[in-house]
């Protein structure tokens, strides 16, 4: 069943609040949108301190500071919700959570352009990159219900690291069909799809873009361009894995040997700049339904003529020998209403 990860998070919280625990929830006047409040929560107010949920009002900065205080001076595990676009109001306290090594959980919903009708003022573009640059902060971006449960498990067991749960407004298809006892997200990244044993490229994605990456991979396979899709719910956790595992995930296609750095990413995710074919969303899109916005990515970027031109000109790829060379000189024109693909960028990434 397709579900928004904010709804998946609410279902996880429903299960957690049925048990006696030390979770203290809350939201900055967005409980109904963040899905942080369950039917089992009891509200804390001036006449009742026996509850387990706080209505913070439109006060993201105060909410985040209060959660730090709760983590520092009690045995509570505080979590609070707002939209990802408003994480900038929380930033000073998020940094302090990381510096002080506190178990604070920030629920950040409406985490992409897929929030749709809320429009460009609510579309987070630079927020994920900014949060990922904070040391000792796990930014968890699950792709479906199973990953949401696993990311909650990670957050609740990260005793010296605060967590961001970046969750969707829109429904997502399940990316995993089979049950696994292992928490796959605990590795930070793992393979979810392969269209052939021997592949030409790796597509890396997180959150709502994993569905998009899977659809893209299948479309490329019809053009005899074979790939694997990696879900990376947490870059920070993946960075801590051993070299053998990271090489298994990242360094499979032979074109990995030819490294091209994107000057726009010099200080963010630098290790991931050379093996992925990349959609670079660097702008705020127009207002519209999420299905329409994402369909433009698929229809505008993945058709046979444009894809082959993109691959062969930018990667100089010969599929018989599987050797490639990146080039900055090609100028590819993309007939899109938004700046979805940046010229001379020879990799796709869905983050």
GROMACS .gro file of C-alpha atoms in nm, residues 103-322:
model
  220
  103UNK     CA    1   1.924   1.221   2.179
  104UNK     CA    2   1.678   1.470   2.030
  105UNK     CA    3   1.456   1.368   1.738
  106UNK     CA    4   1.342   1.633   1.489
  107UNK     CA    5   1.046   1.534   1.269
  108UNK     CA    6   1.068   1.738   0.948
  109UNK     CA    7   0.784   1.669   0.706
  110UNK     CA    8   0.697   1.807   0.361
  111UNK     CA    9   1.055   1.736   0.270
  112UNK     CA   10   1.073   1.801  -0.107
  113UNK     CA   11   0.912   1.968  -0.405
  114UNK     CA   12   0.664   1.681  -0.376
  115UNK     CA   13   0.473   1.877  -0.114
  116UNK     CA   14   0.283   2.005  -0.415
  117UNK     CA   15   0.005   2.255  -0.363
  118UNK     CA   16   0.169   2.430  -0.067
  119UNK     CA   17   0.377   2.611  -0.328
  120UNK     CA   18   0.733   2.743  -0.364
  121UNK     CA   19   0.752   2.914  -0.022
  122UNK     CA   20   0.734   2.571   0.141
  123UNK     CA   21   0.960   2.381  -0.099
  124UNK     CA   22   1.288   2.285   0.074
  125UNK     CA   23   1.582   2.290  -0.165
  126UNK     CA   24   1.898   2.377   0.030
  127UNK     CA   25   1.782   2.255   0.372
  128UNK     CA   26   1.890   1.891   0.338
  129UNK     CA   27   2.241   1.985   0.226
  130UNK     CA   28   2.272   2.232   0.516
  131UNK     CA   29   2.158   1.976   0.772
  132UNK     CA   30   2.386   1.708   0.630
  133UNK     CA   31   2.682   1.941   0.678
  134UNK     CA   32   2.633   1.949   1.059
  135UNK     CA   33   2.874   1.709   1.232
  136UNK     CA   34   2.723   1.441   1.457
  137UNK     CA   35   2.373   1.471   1.312
  138UNK     CA   36   2.196   1.181   1.144
  139UNK     CA   37   1.969   1.300   0.864
  140UNK     CA   38   1.733   1.009   0.803
  141UNK     CA   39   1.519   1.019   0.488
  142UNK     CA   40   1.313   0.699   0.456
  143UNK     CA   41   1.161   0.586   0.125
  144UNK     CA   42   0.861   0.384   0.247
  145UNK     CA   43   0.691   0.241   0.554
  146UNK     CA   44   0.958  -0.021   0.624
  147UNK     CA   45   1.238   0.232   0.605
  148UNK     CA   46   1.043   0.472   0.828
  149UNK     CA   47   1.020   0.208   1.101
  150UNK     CA   48   1.390   0.133   1.061
  151UNK     CA   49   1.482   0.502   1.078
  152UNK     CA   50   1.280   0.543   1.397
  153UNK     CA   51   1.469   0.245   1.538
  154UNK     CA   52   1.798   0.413   1.451
  155UNK     CA   53   1.693   0.746   1.605
  156UNK     CA   54   1.576   0.583   1.929
  157UNK     CA   55   1.902   0.392   1.964
  158UNK     CA   56   2.137   0.680   1.878
  159UNK     CA   57   2.227   0.774   2.234
  160UNK     CA   58   2.487   1.040   2.150
  161UNK     CA   59   2.358   1.168   1.818
  162UNK     CA   60   2.045   1.374   1.741
  163UNK     CA   61   1.835   1.274   1.442
  164UNK     CA   62   1.638   1.443   1.165
  165UNK     CA   63   1.352   1.238   1.020
  166UNK     CA   64   1.278   1.397   0.682
  167UNK     CA   65   0.932   1.273   0.580
  168UNK     CA   66   0.702   1.313   0.282
  169UNK     CA   67   0.362   1.471   0.242
  170UNK     CA   68   0.282   1.257  -0.063
  171UNK     CA   69   0.220   0.882  -0.080
  172UNK     CA   70   0.508   0.654  -0.180
  173UNK     CA   71   0.503   0.302  -0.319
  174UNK     CA   72   0.681   0.035  -0.110
  175UNK     CA   73   1.034  -0.023  -0.238
  176UNK     CA   74   1.087  -0.352  -0.052
  177UNK     CA   75   0.854  -0.647  -0.100
  178UNK     CA   76   1.027  -0.903   0.123
  179UNK     CA   77   1.060  -0.899   0.500
  180UNK     CA   78   1.408  -0.874   0.646
  181UNK     CA   79   1.502  -0.918   1.009
  182UNK     CA   80   1.801  -0.692   0.952
  183UNK     CA   81   1.758  -0.316   0.971
  184UNK     CA   82   1.881  -0.234   0.620
  185UNK     CA   83   1.884   0.138   0.693
  186UNK     CA   84   2.138   0.077   0.970
  187UNK     CA   85   2.404   0.053   0.697
  188UNK     CA   86   2.313   0.397   0.566
  189UNK     CA   87   2.269   0.270   0.209
  190UNK     CA   88   2.180  -0.056   0.037
  191UNK     CA   89   2.077  -0.192  -0.303
  192UNK     CA   90   1.704  -0.206  -0.378
  193UNK     CA   91   1.701  -0.279  -0.752
  194UNK     CA   92   1.927  -0.414  -1.026
  195UNK     CA   93   1.816  -0.438  -1.387
  196UNK     CA   94   2.103  -0.665  -1.495
  197UNK     CA   95   2.395  -0.849  -1.335
  198UNK     CA   96   2.646  -0.627  -1.516
  199UNK     CA   97   2.549  -0.261  -1.497
  200UNK     CA   98   2.651   0.063  -1.663
  201UNK     CA   99   2.576   0.300  -1.379
  202UNK     CA  100   2.456   0.343  -1.023
  203UNK     CA  101   2.160   0.562  -0.929
  204UNK     CA  102   2.167   0.686  -0.572
  205UNK     CA  103   1.851   0.813  -0.405
  206UNK     CA  104   1.684   0.880  -0.073
  207UNK     CA  105   1.328   0.930   0.046
  208UNK     CA  106   1.062   1.009  -0.212
  209UNK     CA  107   1.316   1.004  -0.493
  210UNK     CA  108   1.382   0.630  -0.454
  211UNK     CA  109   1.050   0.564  -0.630
  212UNK     CA  110   1.158   0.806  -0.902
  213UNK     CA  111   1.498   0.638  -0.930
  214UNK     CA  112   1.340   0.294  -0.963
  215UNK     CA  113   1.109   0.416  -1.241
  216UNK     CA  114   1.405   0.578  -1.415
  217UNK     CA  115   1.611   0.260  -1.387
  218UNK     CA  116   1.337   0.057  -1.554
  219UNK     CA  117   1.303   0.314  -1.834
  220UNK     CA  118   1.679   0.312  -1.894
  221UNK     CA  119   1.678  -0.069  -1.907
  222UNK     CA  120   1.437  -0.056  -2.201
  223UNK     CA  121   1.709   0.143  -2.379
  224UNK     CA  122   1.968  -0.121  -2.284
  225UNK     CA  123   2.126   0.108  -2.026
  226UNK     CA  124   2.144  -0.107  -1.715
  227UNK     CA  125   2.172   0.018  -1.361
  228UNK     CA  126   2.130  -0.052  -0.995
  229UNK     CA  127   1.936   0.169  -0.754
  230UNK     CA  128   2.075   0.240  -0.410
  231UNK     CA  129   1.853   0.373  -0.134
  232UNK     CA  130   2.062   0.593   0.095
  233UNK     CA  131   1.841   0.692   0.388
  234UNK     CA  132   2.138   0.826   0.586
  235UNK     CA  133   2.464   0.950   0.435
  236UNK     CA  134   2.619   1.003   0.777
  237UNK     CA  135   2.574   0.638   0.877
  238UNK     CA  136   2.693   0.517   0.537
  239UNK     CA  137   3.010   0.724   0.571
  240UNK     CA  138   3.097   0.523   0.884
  241UNK     CA  139   3.084   0.185   0.709
  242UNK     CA  140   3.402   0.001   0.623
  243UNK     CA  141   3.572   0.049   0.286
  244UNK     CA  142   3.468  -0.292   0.160
  245UNK     CA  143   3.097  -0.220   0.203
  246UNK     CA  144   3.124   0.131   0.059
  247UNK     CA  145   3.308   0.000  -0.245
  248UNK     CA  146   3.040  -0.265  -0.294
  249UNK     CA  147   2.773   0.004  -0.301
  250UNK     CA  148   2.955   0.273  -0.497
  251UNK     CA  149   3.231   0.140  -0.716
  252UNK     CA  150   3.078  -0.119  -0.941
  253UNK     CA  151   3.043   0.035  -1.291
  254UNK     CA  152   3.372   0.069  -1.477
  255UNK     CA  153   3.303   0.437  -1.548
  256UNK     CA  154   3.383   0.497  -1.182
  257UNK     CA  155   3.746   0.534  -1.283
  258UNK     CA  156   3.680   0.867  -1.449
  259UNK     CA  157   3.612   1.124  -1.184
  260UNK     CA  158   3.435   1.452  -1.249
  261UNK     CA  159   3.368   1.694  -0.966
  262UNK     CA  160   3.069   1.924  -0.967
  263UNK     CA  161   3.192   2.270  -0.855
  264UNK     CA  162   2.852   2.333  -0.696
  265UNK     CA  163   2.909   2.044  -0.454
  266UNK     CA  164   3.263   2.108  -0.335
  267UNK     CA  165   3.166   2.106   0.033
  268UNK     CA  166   2.867   1.870   0.027
  269UNK     CA  167   2.861   1.496  -0.046
  270UNK     CA  168   3.194   1.523  -0.225
  271UNK     CA  169   3.255   1.149  -0.216
  272UNK     CA  170   2.943   1.082  -0.423
  273UNK     CA  171   3.019   1.304  -0.720
  274UNK     CA  172   3.149   1.060  -0.980
  275UNK     CA  173   2.960   0.736  -1.020
  276UNK     CA  174   2.601   0.856  -1.042
  277UNK     CA  175   2.398   0.995  -1.327
  278UNK     CA  176   2.246   1.301  -1.177
  279UNK     CA  177   1.935   1.516  -1.183
  280UNK     CA  178   2.046   1.835  -1.009
  281UNK     CA  179   1.748   2.025  -0.868
  282UNK     CA  180   1.898   2.365  -0.789
  283UNK     CA  181   1.590   2.581  -0.809
  284UNK     CA  182   1.248   2.619  -0.658
  285UNK     CA  183   0.982   2.492  -0.895
  286UNK     CA  184   0.639   2.626  -0.970
  287UNK     CA  185   0.337   2.552  -0.755
  288UNK     CA  186   0.145   2.241  -0.851
  289UNK     CA  187   0.042   1.889  -0.759
  290UNK     CA  188   0.335   1.661  -0.675
  291UNK     CA  189   0.237   1.409  -0.944
  292UNK     CA  190   0.260   1.678  -1.210
  293UNK     CA  191   0.597   1.806  -1.083
  294UNK     CA  192   0.755   1.461  -1.068
  295UNK     CA  193   0.607   1.355  -1.400
  296UNK     CA  194   0.791   1.644  -1.559
  297UNK     CA  195   1.114   1.498  -1.425
  298UNK     CA  196   1.036   1.160  -1.575
  299UNK     CA  197   0.885   1.272  -1.906
  300UNK     CA  198   1.125   1.561  -1.958
  301UNK     CA  199   1.445   1.385  -1.862
  302UNK     CA  200   1.405   1.021  -1.948
  303UNK     CA  201   1.326   0.963  -2.312
  304UNK     CA  202   1.540   0.765  -2.552
  305UNK     CA  203   1.670   1.047  -2.768
  306UNK     CA  204   1.765   1.282  -2.486
  307UNK     CA  205   1.901   1.010  -2.258
  308UNK     CA  206   2.126   0.863  -2.525
  309UNK     CA  207   2.249   1.209  -2.626
  310UNK     CA  208   2.317   1.286  -2.260
  311UNK     CA  209   2.499   0.960  -2.194
  312UNK     CA  210   2.707   0.944  -2.508
  313UNK     CA  211   2.809   1.309  -2.514
  314UNK     CA  212   2.878   1.359  -2.145
  315UNK     CA  213   3.008   1.014  -2.055
  316UNK     CA  214   3.156   0.935  -2.399
  317UNK     CA  215   3.028   0.589  -2.318
  318UNK     CA  216   3.098   0.286  -2.537
  319UNK     CA  217   2.884   0.003  -2.405
  320UNK     CA  218   3.086  -0.264  -2.585
  321UNK     CA  219   3.403  -0.181  -2.397
  322UNK     CA  220   3.232  -0.011  -2.100
   0.00000   0.00000   0.00000
